[in-house]
Tab-separated table of C-alpha atoms in Angstrom:
chain	number	residue	atom	x	y	z
Z	160	MET	CA	134.586	-23.377	-19.793
Z	161	ASN	CA	136.195	-21.316	-17.457
Z	162	PHE	CA	134.519	-17.514	-16.698
Z	163	ASP	CA	136.950	-15.000	-15.247
Z	164	TRP	CA	134.470	-12.694	-13.531
Z	165	GLN	CA	135.342	-9.146	-12.643
Z	166	THR	CA	133.292	-6.383	-11.115
Z	167	GLU	CA	133.625	-2.837	-10.297
Z	168	ASP	CA	134.112	-3.421	-6.949
Z	169	ASP	CA	137.090	-5.839	-8.040
Z	170	ASN	CA	139.233	-2.149	-8.852
Z	171	TRP	CA	137.966	-0.032	-6.341
Z	172	GLY	CA	140.773	1.872	-4.922
Z	173	ALA	CA	143.103	1.263	-7.743
Z	174	PRO	CA	144.867	4.616	-9.150
Z	175	PRO	CA	143.631	6.370	-11.896
Z	176	PRO	CA	145.304	6.055	-15.346
Z	177	ALA	CA	147.763	8.628	-15.474
Z	178	THR	CA	146.671	12.032	-17.626
Z	179	PRO	CA	149.487	12.400	-20.703
Z	180	GLU	CA	151.367	15.558	-19.926
Z	181	PRO	CA	150.844	18.407	-22.470
Z	182	PRO	CA	153.652	18.798	-25.251
Z	183	PRO	CA	156.729	21.698	-23.995
Z	184	ALA	CA	155.466	25.002	-25.197
Z	185	ASP	CA	157.009	25.774	-28.106
Z	186	ARG	CA	159.124	29.258	-27.290
Z	187	SER	CA	160.689	30.126	-30.573
Z	188	HIS	CA	157.534	31.831	-31.617
Z	189	TRP	CA	157.935	34.401	-28.677
Z	190	ARG	CA	161.450	34.560	-29.585
Z	191	TRP	CA	160.868	35.513	-33.505
Z	192	VAL	CA	158.036	38.229	-32.221
Z	193	GLY	CA	160.549	39.592	-29.557
Z	194	LEU	CA	162.981	39.812	-32.431
Z	195	ALA	CA	160.350	41.295	-34.845
Z	196	THR	CA	159.724	44.109	-32.235
Z	197	PHE	CA	163.415	44.729	-31.405
Z	198	ILE	CA	164.254	45.460	-35.471
Z	199	LEU	CA	160.899	47.718	-35.644
Z	200	LEU	CA	162.282	50.099	-32.660
Z	201	LEU	CA	165.484	49.997	-34.043
Z	202	LEU	CA	164.311	50.810	-37.473
Z	203	THR	CA	161.544	53.483	-36.157
Z	204	THR	CA	164.453	55.204	-34.071
Z	205	SER	CA	166.526	55.289	-36.800
Z	206	GLY	CA	164.384	56.499	-39.280
Z	207	TRP	CA	163.658	59.041	-36.816
Z	208	TYR	CA	166.931	60.432	-35.945
Z	209	LEU	CA	167.859	60.168	-40.217
Z	210	TYR	CA	164.578	62.107	-40.732
Z	211	ARG	CA	165.844	64.697	-38.111
Z	212	GLN	CA	169.012	64.633	-39.610
Z	213	ALA	CA	167.809	65.403	-42.717
Z	214	ASN	CA	165.160	68.290	-41.554
Z	215	ASN	CA	168.046	69.854	-39.887
Z	216	ARG	CA	170.271	69.522	-42.574
Z	217	VAL	CA	167.674	71.198	-45.041
Z	218	ALA	CA	166.888	74.142	-42.547
Z	219	GLU	CA	170.760	74.782	-42.612
Z	220	VAL	CA	170.729	74.724	-46.452
Z	221	GLU	CA	167.374	77.245	-46.342
Z	222	ALA	CA	168.781	79.421	-43.989
Z	223	LEU	CA	171.745	79.823	-46.058
Z	224	LEU	CA	169.636	80.208	-48.814
Z	225	GLU	CA	167.864	83.010	-46.826
Z	226	GLU	CA	170.754	85.176	-46.126
Z	227	GLU	CA	171.896	84.793	-49.884
Z	228	VAL	CA	168.569	86.088	-51.053
Z	229	LEU	CA	168.284	88.664	-48.549
Z	230	ALA	CA	171.825	89.906	-49.683
Z	231	SER	CA	170.869	90.422	-53.253
Z	232	HIS	CA	167.448	92.376	-51.851
Z	233	ARG	CA	169.712	94.492	-49.931
Z	234	LEU	CA	171.922	95.412	-52.920
Z	235	VAL	CA	168.176	96.300	-54.861
Z	236	ARG	CA	167.466	98.465	-51.915
Z	237	GLN	CA	170.532	100.246	-52.308
Z	238	ALA	CA	170.430	100.701	-56.280
Z	239	ALA	CA	167.061	102.282	-55.744
Z	240	ALA	CA	168.213	104.531	-52.863
Z	241	GLU	CA	170.506	105.822	-55.177
Z	242	ALA	CA	169.307	105.692	-58.395
Z	243	ASP	CA	172.309	103.651	-59.565
Z	244	TYR	CA	171.399	101.272	-62.318
Z	245	GLU	CA	175.370	99.572	-62.371
Z	246	ILE	CA	174.344	98.387	-58.893
Z	247	PHE	CA	170.967	97.680	-59.867
Z	248	VAL	CA	172.278	95.472	-62.872
Z	249	GLN	CA	174.089	92.947	-60.784
Z	250	VAL	CA	171.333	91.364	-59.474
Z	251	LEU	CA	168.810	91.612	-62.070
Z	252	SER	CA	167.714	88.839	-64.112
Z	253	GLY	CA	167.573	89.726	-67.936
Z	254	ARG	CA	164.984	86.866	-69.179
Z	255	ASP	CA	162.517	89.293	-69.922
Z	256	PRO	CA	164.134	92.859	-71.665
Z	257	GLU	CA	160.592	95.013	-71.603
Z	258	TRP	CA	160.317	94.099	-68.098
Z	259	VAL	CA	164.129	95.155	-67.561
Z	260	ALA	CA	163.375	97.973	-69.470
Z	261	GLY	CA	160.513	99.054	-67.022
Z	262	ARG	CA	162.187	98.508	-63.773
Z	263	ARG	CA	165.323	100.167	-64.993
Z	264	GLU	CA	163.153	103.400	-65.847
Z	265	LEU	CA	161.596	102.952	-62.527
Z	266	LEU	CA	164.977	103.132	-60.682
Z	267	ILE	CA	166.634	105.855	-62.860
Z	268	GLY	CA	163.539	107.675	-62.350
Z	269	GLY	CA	163.393	107.249	-58.492
Z	270	GLN	CA	160.013	105.597	-58.324
Z	271	PHE	CA	161.095	101.691	-57.531
Z	272	PHE	CA	159.626	102.374	-54.068
Z	273	ASP	CA	158.507	105.629	-54.082
Z	274	ARG	CA	155.180	106.300	-54.919
Z	275	ARG	CA	154.877	109.847	-54.827
Z	276	GLY	CA	152.932	109.622	-58.146
Z	277	LEU	CA	150.006	108.166	-55.653
Z	278	GLY	CA	150.514	111.050	-52.919
Z	279	MET	CA	152.626	108.210	-51.000
Z	280	ALA	CA	156.544	109.070	-50.173
Z	281	HIS	CA	158.994	105.822	-49.020
Z	282	LEU	CA	160.794	106.104	-45.980
Z	283	GLN	CA	163.671	104.467	-44.856
Z	284	PRO	CA	164.860	103.322	-48.157
Z	285	THR	CA	168.453	102.123	-47.101
Z	286	ALA	CA	166.520	100.242	-43.926
Z	287	GLU	CA	167.151	96.458	-43.391
Z	288	PRO	CA	163.870	95.109	-45.443
Z	289	GLN	CA	161.071	93.681	-43.002
Z	290	VAL	CA	160.338	90.515	-44.610
Z	291	ASN	CA	157.157	88.958	-43.790
Z	292	GLU	CA	157.575	85.741	-45.812
Z	293	LEU	CA	160.442	84.175	-47.913
Z	294	ILE	CA	159.185	80.991	-49.931
Z	295	PHE	CA	161.304	78.827	-51.770
Z	296	SER	CA	160.361	76.283	-54.340
Z	297	PRO	CA	160.511	72.456	-54.484
Z	298	ASP	CA	163.574	72.593	-56.378
Z	299	LEU	CA	165.288	75.775	-54.628
Z	300	THR	CA	165.519	77.463	-57.575
Z	301	THR	CA	163.139	80.534	-57.260
Z	302	ALA	CA	162.436	82.298	-53.652
Z	303	THR	CA	159.382	84.819	-53.735
Z	304	MET	CA	159.642	87.381	-50.754
Z	305	ALA	CA	156.875	89.562	-49.288
Z	306	THR	CA	158.143	92.940	-47.534
Z	307	ASN	CA	156.689	96.009	-45.759
Z	308	GLU	CA	157.553	99.107	-46.598
Z	309	THR	CA	156.437	102.418	-44.869
Z	310	TYR	CA	155.035	105.505	-46.827
Z	311	ALA	CA	154.338	109.093	-45.291
Z	312	ILE	CA	151.077	110.631	-46.787
Z	313	ASP	CA	149.902	113.968	-46.291
Z	314	VAL	CA	147.047	114.599	-43.663
Z	315	GLY	CA	146.990	118.573	-43.853
Z	316	ASN	CA	148.202	121.533	-41.716
Z	317	GLY	CA	151.594	120.813	-41.950
Z	318	LEU	CA	151.705	117.101	-40.582
Z	319	SER	CA	152.152	113.492	-42.105
Z	320	ASP	CA	151.254	110.260	-40.837
Z	321	THR	CA	152.478	106.588	-42.156
Z	322	VAL	CA	151.034	103.820	-43.987
Z	323	VAL	CA	152.340	100.157	-44.566
Z	324	LEU	CA	152.087	98.720	-48.109
Z	325	ALA	CA	153.329	95.341	-48.666
Z	326	HIS	CA	155.187	94.493	-51.806
Z	327	ASN	CA	156.342	90.885	-52.985
Z	328	ALA	CA	159.651	90.169	-54.944
Z	329	VAL	CA	160.685	86.843	-57.204
Z	330	TYR	CA	164.411	85.815	-57.425
Z	331	ARG	CA	165.797	83.098	-58.844
Z	332	ARG	CA	168.822	81.621	-58.668
Z	333	GLY	CA	171.832	82.689	-60.756
Z	334	PRO	CA	175.559	81.698	-61.547
Z	335	ASP	CA	176.964	83.533	-58.774
Z	336	SER	CA	173.885	84.769	-57.016
Z	337	TRP	CA	170.168	85.212	-56.712
Z	338	LEU	CA	168.780	87.351	-59.762
Z	339	TYR	CA	165.782	89.940	-59.028
Z	340	SER	CA	163.317	88.410	-61.639
Z	341	PRO	CA	159.915	89.251	-63.707
Z	342	PRO	CA	156.881	87.662	-61.695
Z	343	LEU	CA	155.299	84.173	-62.025
Z	344	GLU	CA	153.382	84.052	-65.305
Z	345	ASP	CA	150.206	82.702	-64.020
Z	346	GLU	CA	150.558	85.482	-61.142
Z	347	TRP	CA	147.804	88.015	-63.017
Z	348	GLY	CA	144.837	86.036	-64.192
Z	349	GLY	CA	142.783	87.063	-66.929
Z	350	TRP	CA	140.902	90.391	-67.179
Z	351	ILE	CA	137.720	91.335	-65.745
Z	352	THR	CA	135.908	94.536	-66.072
Z	353	GLN	CA	133.099	96.214	-63.498
Z	354	GLU	CA	130.829	98.693	-64.786
Z	355	GLY	CA	129.183	101.573	-63.316
Z	356	ARG	CA	127.075	104.937	-63.816
Z	357	TYR	CA	129.827	106.651	-64.344
Z	358	LEU	CA	133.269	104.326	-64.176
Z	359	THR	CA	134.100	101.185	-65.709
Z	360	LEU	CA	137.003	99.810	-63.847
Z	361	ILE	CA	139.269	97.174	-65.937
Z	362	PHE	CA	141.654	94.905	-63.424
Z	363	PRO	CA	143.696	91.702	-63.574
Z	364	GLU	CA	141.760	88.759	-61.871
Z	365	ALA	CA	144.537	88.429	-59.058
Z	366	GLU	CA	143.232	91.972	-57.973
Z	367	ALA	CA	139.855	91.236	-58.065
Z	368	GLU	CA	139.158	91.635	-54.357
Z	369	ILE	CA	140.657	94.871	-53.657
Z	370	ALA	CA	139.951	96.392	-57.177
Z	371	ARG	CA	136.134	95.852	-56.576
Z	372	ARG	CA	136.025	98.041	-53.836
Z	373	LEU	CA	138.045	100.396	-55.468
Z	374	ALA	CA	135.464	100.423	-58.195
Z	375	VAL	CA	132.537	101.201	-55.498
Z	376	ASP	CA	134.364	103.966	-53.933
Z	377	LEU	CA	135.681	105.745	-57.127
Z	378	GLU	CA	132.021	105.673	-58.479
Z	379	THR	CA	130.700	106.770	-55.277
Z	380	LYS	CA	133.261	109.583	-55.436
Z	381	LEU	CA	132.455	110.450	-59.000
Z	382	ALA	CA	128.922	110.318	-58.496
Z	383	ALA	CA	129.098	112.950	-55.877
Z	384	PHE	CA	131.538	114.805	-58.193
Z	385	CYS	CA	129.058	115.033	-60.857
Z	386	ALA	CA	126.120	115.794	-58.487
Z	387	GLY	CA	127.569	118.923	-57.932
Z	388	ALA	CA	129.149	118.138	-54.407
Z	389	ALA	CA	132.206	120.178	-55.582
Z	390	GLY	CA	130.673	122.932	-57.601
Z	391	PHE	CA	130.625	120.886	-61.028
Z	392	ALA	CA	128.020	118.818	-62.912
Z	393	CYS	CA	128.738	116.377	-65.186
Z	394	PRO	CA	126.624	115.904	-68.627
Z	395	ALA	CA	124.200	112.912	-69.160
Z	396	ASP	CA	126.601	110.992	-71.090
Z	397	PHE	CA	129.623	111.425	-69.187
Z	398	HIS	CA	131.722	107.736	-68.249
Z	399	ARG	CA	135.339	107.229	-67.385
Z	400	VAL	CA	137.118	103.811	-68.153
Z	401	VAL	CA	139.920	103.428	-66.022
Z	402	ARG	CA	142.389	99.717	-66.087
Z	403	LEU	CA	144.613	98.784	-63.501
Z	404	SER	CA	147.451	97.875	-65.348
Z	405	LYS	CA	150.535	94.980	-64.415
Z	406	GLU	CA	152.878	96.503	-66.408
Z	407	PRO	CA	155.850	98.169	-64.206
Z	408	GLU	CA	155.891	101.522	-66.579
Z	409	SER	CA	152.192	102.193	-65.230
Z	410	LEU	CA	153.922	103.176	-62.342
Z	411	LEU	CA	156.050	106.169	-63.536
Z	412	LEU	CA	153.150	108.863	-62.600
Z	413	ARG	CA	153.721	112.522	-61.050
Z	414	ALA	CA	151.196	114.119	-58.934
Z	415	ASP	CA	151.150	117.193	-61.184
Z	416	LEU	CA	149.207	119.077	-63.861
Z	417	GLN	CA	150.797	117.776	-66.803
Z	418	SER	CA	150.949	114.304	-65.816
Z	419	LEU	CA	147.102	114.382	-64.802
Z	420	SER	CA	146.320	116.000	-68.238
Z	421	ASP	CA	148.331	113.255	-70.285
Z	422	LEU	CA	146.206	110.286	-68.707
Z	423	SER	CA	143.183	112.291	-69.106
Z	424	ALA	CA	143.646	113.042	-72.614
Z	425	THR	CA	143.476	109.282	-73.489
Z	426	GLY	CA	140.295	106.976	-73.667
Z	427	GLU	CA	141.280	104.951	-70.982
Z	428	VAL	CA	143.066	105.889	-68.041
Z	429	VAL	CA	146.079	103.537	-67.310
Z	430	LEU	CA	146.716	103.216	-63.651
Z	431	PRO	CA	149.376	100.890	-61.661
Z	432	ALA	CA	147.626	97.681	-60.135
Z	433	PRO	CA	147.547	97.670	-56.387
Z	434	ARG	CA	150.175	94.829	-56.830
Z	435	LEU	CA	152.450	96.954	-57.992
Z	436	VAL	CA	152.061	99.982	-56.011
Z	437	GLY	CA	152.052	97.678	-52.787
Z	438	ARG	CA	149.158	96.192	-51.430
Z	439	PRO	CA	147.656	97.974	-47.992
Z	440	VAL	CA	148.142	96.572	-45.193
Z	441	GLU	CA	145.707	98.048	-42.878
Z	442	GLU	CA	142.449	100.487	-43.809
Z	443	ASP	CA	144.560	103.526	-43.600
Z	444	GLY	CA	146.915	102.370	-46.231
Z	445	TYR	CA	143.568	101.316	-48.384
Z	446	ARG	CA	142.054	105.145	-47.867
Z	447	ALA	CA	145.577	106.357	-49.457
Z	448	LEU	CA	145.647	103.775	-51.989
Z	449	LEU	CA	141.798	105.377	-53.011
Z	450	ARG	CA	143.254	108.871	-52.697
Z	451	GLY	CA	146.051	108.296	-55.122
Z	452	TYR	CA	143.716	106.779	-57.499
Z	453	ALA	CA	141.105	109.300	-57.341
Z	454	TYR	CA	143.605	112.142	-58.335
Z	455	TYR	CA	143.728	110.980	-61.691
Z	456	VAL	CA	140.040	109.630	-61.601
Z	457	VAL	CA	138.383	112.656	-60.451
Z	458	GLY	CA	140.783	115.141	-61.520
Z	459	GLY	CA	141.006	113.970	-64.876
Z	460	ALA	CA	137.290	114.381	-64.757
Z	461	LEU	CA	137.713	117.917	-64.149
Z	462	LEU	CA	140.145	118.433	-66.736
Z	463	GLN	CA	138.001	116.703	-69.080
Z	464	LEU	CA	134.633	118.794	-68.305
Z	465	VAL	CA	136.650	122.129	-68.582
Z	466	ASP	CA	138.064	121.153	-71.723
Z	467	TYR	CA	141.813	122.626	-70.112
Z	468	ASP	CA	144.276	122.849	-72.511
Z	469	CYS	CA	147.570	122.055	-69.891
Z	470	CYS	CA	149.218	123.877	-69.200
Z	471	ASP	CA	147.683	127.206	-69.388
Z	472	GLN	CA	147.706	128.893	-65.775
Z	473	GLU	CA	148.880	125.733	-64.429
Z	474	LEU	CA	149.512	126.881	-60.970
Z	475	PHE	CA	145.808	128.117	-60.676
Z	476	MET	CA	144.073	125.034	-62.288
Z	477	GLN	CA	146.851	122.897	-60.112
Z	478	ALA	CA	144.575	124.742	-56.926
Z	479	VAL	CA	141.136	124.507	-58.295
Z	480	VAL	CA	142.501	120.601	-58.635
Z	481	ASP	CA	143.182	120.270	-54.961
Z	482	GLN	CA	140.442	122.160	-53.723
Z	483	VAL	CA	137.668	120.365	-55.781
Z	484	LEU	CA	139.505	116.981	-54.464
Z	485	ALA	CA	139.304	118.263	-50.421
Z	486	ASP	CA	135.764	119.222	-50.646
Z	487	LEU	CA	135.426	115.440	-51.742
Z	488	ALA	CA	137.612	114.327	-48.810
Z	489	LEU	CA	139.982	112.980	-51.274
Z	490	ARG	CA	142.996	115.208	-50.428
Z	491	PRO	CA	143.654	117.389	-47.693
Z	492	ARG	CA	142.679	121.288	-47.586
Z	493	PRO	CA	145.710	122.968	-49.991
Z	494	LEU	CA	145.820	125.586	-46.928
Z	495	HIS	CA	145.786	125.324	-43.167
Z	496	ARG	CA	145.204	128.191	-40.723
Z	497	ASP	CA	148.720	129.685	-40.550
Z	498	ALA	CA	149.307	129.565	-44.446
Z	499	TYR	CA	146.290	132.047	-44.181
Z	500	ARG	CA	147.601	133.974	-41.445
Z	501	GLU	CA	150.907	134.606	-43.037
Z	502	LEU	CA	149.072	135.661	-46.741
Z	503	TYR	CA	147.038	138.220	-44.228
Z	504	GLN	CA	149.884	139.553	-42.621
Z	505	ALA	CA	152.142	140.018	-46.207
Z	506	GLY	CA	149.097	142.097	-47.389
Z	507	MET	CA	148.101	139.758	-50.291
Z	508	GLU	CA	145.154	141.145	-52.130
Z	509	ILE	CA	143.230	138.924	-54.030
Z	510	ALA	CA	143.907	140.789	-57.160
Z	511	ASP	CA	147.731	140.183	-57.407
Z	512	PRO	CA	147.749	136.339	-58.230
Z	513	TYR	CA	145.610	137.148	-60.913
Z	514	ILE	CA	148.089	140.023	-62.428
Z	515	SER	CA	150.935	137.061	-62.216
Z	516	TRP	CA	148.841	134.580	-63.573
Z	517	ASN	CA	147.888	136.528	-66.826
Z	518	SER	CA	151.031	137.782	-67.084
Z	519	ARG	CA	152.620	133.999	-66.954
Z	520	ALA	CA	155.215	135.014	-64.856
Z	521	VAL	CA	154.660	133.430	-61.597
Z	522	GLN	CA	157.093	130.800	-60.315
Z	523	PRO	CA	155.934	127.654	-58.777
Z	524	ASP	CA	157.406	128.243	-55.277
Z	525	GLY	CA	155.499	127.883	-51.652
Z	526	ALA	CA	154.255	131.401	-51.708
Z	527	ALA	CA	152.909	131.341	-55.125
Z	528	GLN	CA	151.291	128.207	-54.605
Z	529	HIS	CA	149.763	128.825	-51.377
Z	530	GLU	CA	148.493	132.291	-53.290
Z	531	ALA	CA	146.969	130.248	-55.728
Z	532	ALA	CA	145.290	128.009	-53.216
Z	533	ALA	CA	143.501	131.012	-51.474
Z	534	VAL	CA	142.471	132.676	-54.310
Z	535	SER	CA	140.802	129.543	-55.643
Z	536	GLY	CA	139.352	128.270	-52.161
Z	537	PHE	CA	138.037	132.544	-51.865
Z	538	VAL	CA	136.443	131.890	-55.732
Z	539	ARG	CA	135.202	128.589	-55.102
Z	540	HIS	CA	133.386	129.136	-51.402
Z	541	VAL	CA	133.197	133.127	-50.979
Z	542	ALA	CA	132.133	134.088	-54.799
Z	543	PRO	CA	131.154	130.898	-57.070
Z	544	GLU	CA	129.585	132.957	-59.512
Z	545	THR	CA	133.249	134.179	-60.401
Z	546	SER	CA	135.054	132.062	-63.261
Z	547	LEU	CA	138.671	131.181	-62.796
């Protein structure tokens, strides 16, 4: 039996067994990653470019539509300035005949933008409109425009100031042009009633913020009037109900005794909602709006208390109303110092206007109005025991 003896020493110094080489890396994986990254970058760049191109195209279309809407609005302003219904009807929507009739009446009566019935005269009716906002519906068939209009108000002593009211207009795309249209159906909301001691104010939900403030301020003025601040006192059950209407024809107001008497003769005084009048942009605009409403609320209360039958001795009664409103800081004083000086230099006697009044021969010109205001102020503040 043969044995082949081997020890560890016998293999000492022999080279170690070779380490097997790793398999070659799979470079195709990285090629796919690079390709995917390139494709993603290409798609992102292309998408951004297409998005930018689409946005530019939309901006171009909107700019074109904006100019078309403005062209229609300029025609509306021209028609209003000239009281020309033939121009107006070219850009007027006929979808609501009742609304159209109200707007036609405003246009022909010169009160489409003008608010003289509330003590505010429209300025620059033919100037380029000051557009604050023009928003299109998603389908680009309806445009809502917000503009500012400037008004002059009387501040007394022969001076005037200006206030700004914001107006909204809706235009809908017609076959040939954009048409001035009725407001959106959901614009107004339901009716809200706010009751006070002397005043109940009813107003659309959309007017809640400004209407609640008006209710408080008108209530305060009525309370002062009824407490004798202007020389009159109200019976215990005295109360006025006022509605801020959403109907365009409610804008047909005249700041005269006939209009005041007509509104006071009804159980509910109907006045235009602020959105129809134009919403005040600043505080001075709100005060002008308050004074405009107060003429009919407080002035009407006076006619109601004295049981006035319009329009006997109209000139002098108007002077009394103006004087009462001035006492409540709701209107400037009817006469300034120069007017009193002119009456004095003309040798006016207090009895002279009474003669004209009783003979009903007085004409409502400037001189007669000054005389009536002078007599009213004298009687109320110098000889209050005298009754007009």
